[in-house]
Structure formats: C-alpha cells, structure tokens
Amino acid sequence: MTQPSYPLTMPTSPNFKTSEWVIRRSSSVSISPFTYSQQSVEHGGSMWTTTVSLPPMNREQAVEWQVFFMQLHGRFGTFAMGDPDAKTIRGGLLSSPNVNGAHSIGAYSIAIQGATASTVIFKKGDYIQFSSGATQKLHMVTADCTSNSDGQATVEIEPPLKTALIDENSINYTNTKAIMRMDSNDLLWSANHLNLYGVSFACSEAL
C-alpha cells in the first residue's frame, strides 16, 4: 500500500454543525511601561485557522471521517477546506476570468480579465482562490468589484498574496478552499449508547 497523495479530499457529508474561522496575523505591539505609548509593527505573516464540529452521525457516515483522519497521518498530511457557509459568491460573475498580468507576493490589488462586462462581479466578503492543488490560497474580497465594458476589473483582497501570480493565472470563485493541516497529531472521535458518533477538530493553513 502506498502513502496517500496530498492534499486529501475531505468528506462532504454531513455538513458542519458549527465552524469558527480566524485570520491570524503576525503583527506586534510594544507598550511603554512608563507612558503607555504604543508602537505597532506588521511583520507580514497571515494564516487561516478554523475549529469545526460535525452533527451526530451514524457509523456509515462516521467511517468516512475516521478513514480521512487515518490517512492524514496526524499533522503530516494536508487537505483542502473552505468556509462551509460561503461556497458561492454574492456577486454576479458568470464567466471564467483569469489574472491580468503578473503579480508579486504581498499584492492587495489583483487585476483580472475575462469577466462579465459592466457587472458587480464580486461583493465584499466573497471568497476567491488562486491556482489549485497544493499551491492554492484563499482570499476574501474586501470591496465590491465592478468590471468595465471590456470585462476587466481590479479586485481588492485580504490577506495579500502569499505566492506570485502569472499572467492568465486561474481564479476559482465557487467552493473556494485553502490547504489546511491539523493542529494536533491526535485525531479523535466519540460515540454514545445510541451508536451516534461525534467529531470535532481544529486546523490551520499549511504554508
């Protein structure tokens, strides 16, 4: 038997009962012990983290999650995961846009092309994902984005780019996901006298 290929595909059923998402930053603040004046520094690091719980499951459903946990090999393996309550955008993007020109790491403004013309294609709070597979990154749109008559626009994102983009880089806006890694090597489940299983876990973006 060979080792699983990562990132794994996470089971899709049932949907999470609760999910808590955090964007973690590496900013720091120093405070004078005498005047309480502050100095803040942004070091540039950012990562998604989440803690989720699944509803009670019968064994037929639970085994899919048990096998998923087994194949992750603790914190070694990775998997794709996104905000379960924001799988679709609220904007009116109906075509297949891509990145317009090269963009460097740290960019907040991304030029795109090939979008539906003269349309609010993304609304603030929508998620978008650049590339796919092990290199895909998840970003949130921070301002409504309207295309011009040629289907071009500039979308504002957070966090900024962690990997450079090339011209015509792919953009995904449906069921967007980040590549995640479990926060613990110990992955567990519970069961009660009714043979209903409970599963909760915490994970962070794999960078």
PDB file of C-alpha atoms in Angstrom:
ATOM      1  CA  MET A   1       0.000   0.000   0.000  1.00  0.00           C
ATOM      2  CA  THR A   2       1.350   3.437  -0.901  1.00  0.00           C
ATOM      3  CA  GLN A   3       1.130   6.615   1.141  1.00  0.00           C
ATOM      4  CA  PRO A   4      -1.892   8.805   0.342  1.00  0.00           C
ATOM      5  CA  SER A   5      -1.448  11.670  -2.101  1.00  0.00           C
ATOM      6  CA  TYR A   6      -1.853  15.088  -0.509  1.00  0.00           C
ATOM      7  CA  PRO A   7      -3.807  17.292  -0.278  1.00  0.00           C
ATOM      8  CA  LEU A   8      -6.598  14.852   0.564  1.00  0.00           C
ATOM      9  CA  THR A   9     -10.223  15.384  -0.369  1.00  0.00           C
ATOM     10  CA  MET A  10     -12.229  15.940   2.804  1.00  0.00           C
ATOM     11  CA  PRO A  11     -15.577  14.135   3.219  1.00  0.00           C
ATOM     12  CA  THR A  12     -18.525  16.336   2.266  1.00  0.00           C
ATOM     13  CA  SER A  13     -21.299  14.800   4.360  1.00  0.00           C
ATOM     14  CA  PRO A  14     -22.684  15.740   6.750  1.00  0.00           C
ATOM     15  CA  ASN A  15     -22.041  19.470   6.701  1.00  0.00           C
ATOM     16  CA  PHE A  16     -20.507  21.018   9.813  1.00  0.00           C
ATOM     17  CA  LYS A  17     -22.777  21.844  12.726  1.00  0.00           C
ATOM     18  CA  THR A  18     -20.572  24.758  13.752  1.00  0.00           C
ATOM     19  CA  SER A  19     -17.458  26.382  12.319  1.00  0.00           C
ATOM     20  CA  GLU A  20     -15.281  29.148  13.726  1.00  0.00           C
ATOM     21  CA  TRP A  21     -12.864  30.847  11.315  1.00  0.00           C
ATOM     22  CA  VAL A  22      -9.925  33.045  12.310  1.00  0.00           C
ATOM     23  CA  ILE A  23      -7.467  35.069  10.245  1.00  0.00           C
ATOM     24  CA  ARG A  24      -4.263  35.083  12.287  1.00  0.00           C
ATOM     25  CA  ARG A  25      -1.732  37.901  11.809  1.00  0.00           C
ATOM     26  CA  SER A  26       1.885  38.295  12.900  1.00  0.00           C
ATOM     27  CA  SER A  27       1.580  41.956  13.890  1.00  0.00           C
ATOM     28  CA  SER A  28       3.116  43.015  17.195  1.00  0.00           C
ATOM     29  CA  VAL A  29       2.616  45.932  19.578  1.00  0.00           C
ATOM     30  CA  SER A  30       5.084  47.212  22.171  1.00  0.00           C
ATOM     31  CA  ILE A  31       3.814  49.420  25.007  1.00  0.00           C
ATOM     32  CA  SER A  32       5.966  51.728  27.089  1.00  0.00           C
ATOM     33  CA  PRO A  33       5.681  50.775  30.775  1.00  0.00           C
ATOM     34  CA  PHE A  34       6.022  54.447  31.668  1.00  0.00           C
ATOM     35  CA  THR A  35       3.900  56.435  29.193  1.00  0.00           C
ATOM     36  CA  TYR A  36       1.802  53.576  27.724  1.00  0.00           C
ATOM     37  CA  SER A  37       2.572  54.916  24.266  1.00  0.00           C
ATOM     38  CA  GLN A  38       2.445  52.220  21.628  1.00  0.00           C
ATOM     39  CA  GLN A  39       4.462  51.172  18.604  1.00  0.00           C
ATOM     40  CA  SER A  40       2.966  48.653  16.172  1.00  0.00           C
ATOM     41  CA  VAL A  41       4.771  46.609  13.543  1.00  0.00           C
ATOM     42  CA  GLU A  42       3.246  44.486  10.800  1.00  0.00           C
ATOM     43  CA  HIS A  43       5.558  41.558  10.057  1.00  0.00           C
ATOM     44  CA  GLY A  44       3.567  40.339   7.059  1.00  0.00           C
ATOM     45  CA  GLY A  45       2.507  36.872   8.186  1.00  0.00           C
ATOM     46  CA  SER A  46      -1.100  35.686   7.963  1.00  0.00           C
ATOM     47  CA  MET A  47      -2.879  32.352   8.054  1.00  0.00           C
ATOM     48  CA  TRP A  48      -6.383  30.920   8.203  1.00  0.00           C
ATOM     49  CA  THR A  49      -7.379  28.744  11.156  1.00  0.00           C
ATOM     50  CA  THR A  50     -10.667  27.046  11.925  1.00  0.00           C
ATOM     51  CA  THR A  51     -12.352  24.869  14.547  1.00  0.00           C
ATOM     52  CA  VAL A  52     -15.313  22.783  13.401  1.00  0.00           C
ATOM     53  CA  SER A  53     -17.821  20.313  14.822  1.00  0.00           C
ATOM     54  CA  LEU A  54     -19.935  17.783  12.953  1.00  0.00           C
ATOM     55  CA  PRO A  55     -23.506  16.821  13.908  1.00  0.00           C
ATOM     56  CA  PRO A  56     -24.154  13.375  15.413  1.00  0.00           C
ATOM     57  CA  MET A  57     -23.526  10.676  12.779  1.00  0.00           C
ATOM     58  CA  ASN A  58     -24.294   7.011  12.358  1.00  0.00           C
ATOM     59  CA  ARG A  59     -21.433   4.647  11.689  1.00  0.00           C
ATOM     60  CA  GLU A  60     -21.879   4.690   7.902  1.00  0.00           C
ATOM     61  CA  GLN A  61     -21.185   8.416   7.902  1.00  0.00           C
ATOM     62  CA  ALA A  62     -18.562   8.367  10.637  1.00  0.00           C
ATOM     63  CA  VAL A  63     -16.282   5.852   8.906  1.00  0.00           C
ATOM     64  CA  GLU A  64     -15.649   8.340   6.094  1.00  0.00           C
ATOM     65  CA  TRP A  65     -14.230  10.798   8.637  1.00  0.00           C
ATOM     66  CA  GLN A  66     -12.334   8.084  10.504  1.00  0.00           C
ATOM     67  CA  VAL A  67     -10.573   6.988   7.318  1.00  0.00           C
ATOM     68  CA  PHE A  68      -9.871  10.630   6.445  1.00  0.00           C
ATOM     69  CA  PHE A  69      -8.196  11.090   9.841  1.00  0.00           C
ATOM     70  CA  MET A  70      -6.204   7.887   9.407  1.00  0.00           C
ATOM     71  CA  GLN A  71      -4.866   8.896   6.012  1.00  0.00           C
ATOM     72  CA  LEU A  72      -3.711  12.304   7.216  1.00  0.00           C
ATOM     73  CA  HIS A  73      -1.046  10.648   9.401  1.00  0.00           C
ATOM     74  CA  GLY A  74      -1.512  13.249  12.128  1.00  0.00           C
ATOM     75  CA  ARG A  75      -0.152  16.660  11.166  1.00  0.00           C
ATOM     76  CA  PHE A  76       1.888  15.266   8.262  1.00  0.00           C
ATOM     77  CA  GLY A  77      -0.822  15.319   5.600  1.00  0.00           C
ATOM     78  CA  THR A  78      -2.795  18.238   4.199  1.00  0.00           C
ATOM     79  CA  PHE A  79      -6.316  18.700   2.874  1.00  0.00           C
ATOM     80  CA  ALA A  80      -8.451  21.306   1.125  1.00  0.00           C
ATOM     81  CA  MET A  81     -11.094  23.109   3.168  1.00  0.00           C
ATOM     82  CA  GLY A  82     -13.137  26.312   2.893  1.00  0.00           C
ATOM     83  CA  ASP A  83     -15.789  28.255   4.761  1.00  0.00           C
ATOM     84  CA  PRO A  84     -18.802  25.887   4.644  1.00  0.00           C
ATOM     85  CA  ASP A  85     -21.291  28.776   4.749  1.00  0.00           C
ATOM     86  CA  ALA A  86     -19.776  30.775   1.870  1.00  0.00           C
ATOM     87  CA  LYS A  87     -19.405  28.328  -1.011  1.00  0.00           C
ATOM     88  CA  THR A  88     -20.847  30.718  -3.575  1.00  0.00           C
ATOM     89  CA  ILE A  89     -20.202  34.385  -4.264  1.00  0.00           C
ATOM     90  CA  ARG A  90     -22.805  37.119  -3.835  1.00  0.00           C
ATOM     91  CA  GLY A  91     -21.607  38.994  -6.915  1.00  0.00           C
ATOM     92  CA  GLY A  92     -22.819  38.466 -10.473  1.00  0.00           C
ATOM     93  CA  LEU A  93     -19.761  36.846 -12.036  1.00  0.00           C
ATOM     94  CA  LEU A  94     -20.986  34.482 -14.783  1.00  0.00           C
ATOM     95  CA  SER A  95     -17.896  33.891 -16.938  1.00  0.00           C
ATOM     96  CA  SER A  96     -14.405  32.460 -16.424  1.00  0.00           C
ATOM     97  CA  PRO A  97     -11.978  35.256 -15.531  1.00  0.00           C
ATOM     98  CA  ASN A  98      -8.246  34.971 -15.045  1.00  0.00           C
ATOM     99  CA  VAL A  99      -5.442  37.160 -13.730  1.00  0.00           C
ATOM    100  CA  ASN A 100      -4.430  40.050 -15.982  1.00  0.00           C
ATOM    101  CA  GLY A 101      -0.628  40.323 -15.805  1.00  0.00           C
ATOM    102  CA  ALA A 102       1.926  39.129 -13.270  1.00  0.00           C
ATOM    103  CA  HIS A 103       1.508  39.995  -9.575  1.00  0.00           C
ATOM    104  CA  SER A 104       4.127  39.791  -6.816  1.00  0.00           C
ATOM    105  CA  ILE A 105       3.902  38.369  -3.301  1.00  0.00           C
ATOM    106  CA  GLY A 106       2.338  40.920  -0.972  1.00  0.00           C
ATOM    107  CA  ALA A 107      -0.067  42.415  -3.527  1.00  0.00           C
ATOM    108  CA  TYR A 108      -3.513  43.502  -2.271  1.00  0.00           C
ATOM    109  CA  SER A 109      -4.924  44.607  -5.661  1.00  0.00           C
ATOM    110  CA  ILE A 110      -5.305  41.976  -8.389  1.00  0.00           C
ATOM    111  CA  ALA A 111      -6.131  42.880 -11.999  1.00  0.00           C
ATOM    112  CA  ILE A 112      -8.448  40.395 -13.700  1.00  0.00           C
ATOM    113  CA  GLN A 113      -9.817  39.962 -17.212  1.00  0.00           C
ATOM    114  CA  GLY A 114     -12.426  37.859 -18.980  1.00  0.00           C
ATOM    115  CA  ALA A 115     -15.221  38.718 -16.535  1.00  0.00           C
ATOM    116  CA  THR A 116     -18.804  39.572 -17.409  1.00  0.00           C
ATOM    117  CA  ALA A 117     -18.788  43.166 -18.712  1.00  0.00           C
ATOM    118  CA  SER A 118     -20.126  46.098 -16.670  1.00  0.00           C
ATOM    119  CA  THR A 119     -21.183  43.948 -13.719  1.00  0.00           C
ATOM    120  CA  VAL A 120     -20.605  43.871  -9.964  1.00  0.00           C
ATOM    121  CA  ILE A 121     -18.665  40.627 -10.277  1.00  0.00           C
ATOM    122  CA  PHE A 122     -17.608  40.285  -6.633  1.00  0.00           C
ATOM    123  CA  LYS A 123     -19.090  41.718  -3.471  1.00  0.00           C
ATOM    124  CA  LYS A 124     -17.098  42.362  -0.329  1.00  0.00           C
ATOM    125  CA  GLY A 125     -16.966  39.242   1.798  1.00  0.00           C
ATOM    126  CA  ASP A 126     -16.844  36.892  -1.204  1.00  0.00           C
ATOM    127  CA  TYR A 127     -14.005  34.371  -1.252  1.00  0.00           C
ATOM    128  CA  ILE A 128     -11.702  33.773  -4.199  1.00  0.00           C
ATOM    129  CA  GLN A 129      -8.925  31.254  -4.721  1.00  0.00           C
ATOM    130  CA  PHE A 130      -5.916  31.473  -6.995  1.00  0.00           C
ATOM    131  CA  SER A 131      -4.441  28.322  -8.597  1.00  0.00           C
ATOM    132  CA  SER A 132      -5.343  24.823  -7.419  1.00  0.00           C
ATOM    133  CA  GLY A 133      -3.829  21.826  -5.682  1.00  0.00           C
ATOM    134  CA  ALA A 134      -1.040  22.196  -3.123  1.00  0.00           C
ATOM    135  CA  THR A 135      -0.370  25.838  -4.098  1.00  0.00           C
ATOM    136  CA  GLN A 136      -3.920  27.199  -3.850  1.00  0.00           C
ATOM    137  CA  LYS A 137      -4.536  30.118  -1.497  1.00  0.00           C
ATOM    138  CA  LEU A 138      -7.771  31.512  -0.095  1.00  0.00           C
ATOM    139  CA  HIS A 139      -8.547  35.252  -0.025  1.00  0.00           C
ATOM    140  CA  MET A 140     -11.513  37.418   0.903  1.00  0.00           C
ATOM    141  CA  VAL A 141     -12.701  40.263  -1.309  1.00  0.00           C
ATOM    142  CA  THR A 142     -12.675  43.492   0.717  1.00  0.00           C
ATOM    143  CA  ALA A 143     -14.588  45.835  -1.615  1.00  0.00           C
ATOM    144  CA  ASP A 144     -17.308  45.470  -4.233  1.00  0.00           C
ATOM    145  CA  CYS A 145     -15.641  44.902  -7.609  1.00  0.00           C
ATOM    146  CA  THR A 146     -17.232  46.141 -10.843  1.00  0.00           C
ATOM    147  CA  SER A 147     -15.942  45.219 -14.295  1.00  0.00           C
ATOM    148  CA  ASN A 148     -15.622  47.689 -17.156  1.00  0.00           C
ATOM    149  CA  SER A 149     -17.094  47.283 -20.647  1.00  0.00           C
ATOM    150  CA  ASP A 150     -14.142  45.031 -21.620  1.00  0.00           C
ATOM    151  CA  GLY A 151     -14.674  42.641 -18.707  1.00  0.00           C
ATOM    152  CA  GLN A 152     -11.619  43.923 -16.819  1.00  0.00           C
ATOM    153  CA  ALA A 153     -11.510  44.871 -13.141  1.00  0.00           C
ATOM    154  CA  THR A 154      -9.295  45.170 -10.097  1.00  0.00           C
ATOM    155  CA  VAL A 155     -10.246  43.096  -7.066  1.00  0.00           C
ATOM    156  CA  GLU A 156      -9.051  44.049  -3.577  1.00  0.00           C
ATOM    157  CA  ILE A 157      -8.145  41.102  -1.363  1.00  0.00           C
ATOM    158  CA  GLU A 158      -7.059  40.117   2.138  1.00  0.00           C
ATOM    159  CA  PRO A 159      -4.773  38.584   3.137  1.00  0.00           C
ATOM    160  CA  PRO A 160      -2.287  39.739   0.481  1.00  0.00           C
ATOM    161  CA  LEU A 161      -0.750  37.301  -1.985  1.00  0.00           C
ATOM    162  CA  LYS A 162       1.475  34.631  -0.457  1.00  0.00           C
ATOM    163  CA  THR A 163       2.601  33.314  -3.842  1.00  0.00           C
ATOM    164  CA  ALA A 164       3.287  35.236  -7.048  1.00  0.00           C
ATOM    165  CA  LEU A 165       0.729  35.057  -9.872  1.00  0.00           C
ATOM    166  CA  ILE A 166       1.486  34.798 -13.568  1.00  0.00           C
ATOM    167  CA  ASP A 167      -0.498  36.291 -16.423  1.00  0.00           C
ATOM    168  CA  GLU A 168      -3.734  34.347 -17.013  1.00  0.00           C
ATOM    169  CA  ASN A 169      -3.380  32.602 -13.652  1.00  0.00           C
ATOM    170  CA  SER A 170      -6.609  30.742 -12.878  1.00  0.00           C
ATOM    171  CA  ILE A 171      -9.219  32.121 -10.475  1.00  0.00           C
ATOM    172  CA  ASN A 172     -11.756  29.965  -8.663  1.00  0.00           C
ATOM    173  CA  TYR A 173     -14.802  31.549  -7.012  1.00  0.00           C
ATOM    174  CA  THR A 174     -17.015  28.511  -6.293  1.00  0.00           C
ATOM    175  CA  ASN A 175     -16.459  26.304  -3.259  1.00  0.00           C
ATOM    176  CA  THR A 176     -13.129  28.051  -2.612  1.00  0.00           C
ATOM    177  CA  LYS A 177     -10.638  26.388  -0.275  1.00  0.00           C
ATOM    178  CA  ALA A 178      -7.305  26.772   1.459  1.00  0.00           C
ATOM    179  CA  ILE A 179      -4.819  23.962   2.043  1.00  0.00           C
ATOM    180  CA  MET A 180      -5.043  23.058   5.721  1.00  0.00           C
ATOM    181  CA  ARG A 181      -3.117  20.972   8.260  1.00  0.00           C
ATOM    182  CA  MET A 182      -4.429  19.596  11.543  1.00  0.00           C
ATOM    183  CA  ASP A 183      -3.370  21.416  14.719  1.00  0.00           C
ATOM    184  CA  SER A 184      -2.741  18.154  16.578  1.00  0.00           C
ATOM    185  CA  ASN A 185      -1.307  14.741  15.792  1.00  0.00           C
ATOM    186  CA  ASP A 186      -4.115  13.235  17.899  1.00  0.00           C
ATOM    187  CA  LEU A 187      -7.314  12.951  15.842  1.00  0.00           C
ATOM    188  CA  LEU A 188     -10.241  11.548  17.792  1.00  0.00           C
ATOM    189  CA  TRP A 189     -13.928  10.735  17.685  1.00  0.00           C
ATOM    190  CA  SER A 190     -16.518   9.722  20.265  1.00  0.00           C
ATOM    191  CA  ALA A 191     -19.653   7.562  20.280  1.00  0.00           C
ATOM    192  CA  ASN A 192     -22.617   7.196  22.639  1.00  0.00           C
ATOM    193  CA  HIS A 193     -25.007   4.400  23.645  1.00  0.00           C
ATOM    194  CA  LEU A 194     -27.142   5.123  20.550  1.00  0.00           C
ATOM    195  CA  ASN A 195     -24.164   4.444  18.269  1.00  0.00           C
ATOM    196  CA  LEU A 196     -24.041   8.093  17.248  1.00  0.00           C
ATOM    197  CA  TYR A 197     -20.581   9.467  16.610  1.00  0.00           C
ATOM    198  CA  GLY A 198     -19.230  12.924  17.363  1.00  0.00           C
ATOM    199  CA  VAL A 199     -16.286  14.558  15.591  1.00  0.00           C
ATOM    200  CA  SER A 200     -14.595  17.929  16.180  1.00  0.00           C
ATOM    201  CA  PHE A 201     -11.191  19.176  15.044  1.00  0.00           C
ATOM    202  CA  ALA A 202      -9.037  22.275  14.651  1.00  0.00           C
ATOM    203  CA  CYS A 203      -6.732  23.018  11.726  1.00  0.00           C
ATOM    204  CA  SER A 204      -4.598  25.810  10.294  1.00  0.00           C
ATOM    205  CA  GLU A 205      -3.454  26.846   6.836  1.00  0.00           C
ATOM    206  CA  ALA A 206      -0.452  24.900   5.550  1.00  0.00           C
ATOM    207  CA  LEU A 207       2.111  27.451   4.374  1.00  0.00           C
TER     208      LEU A 207
END
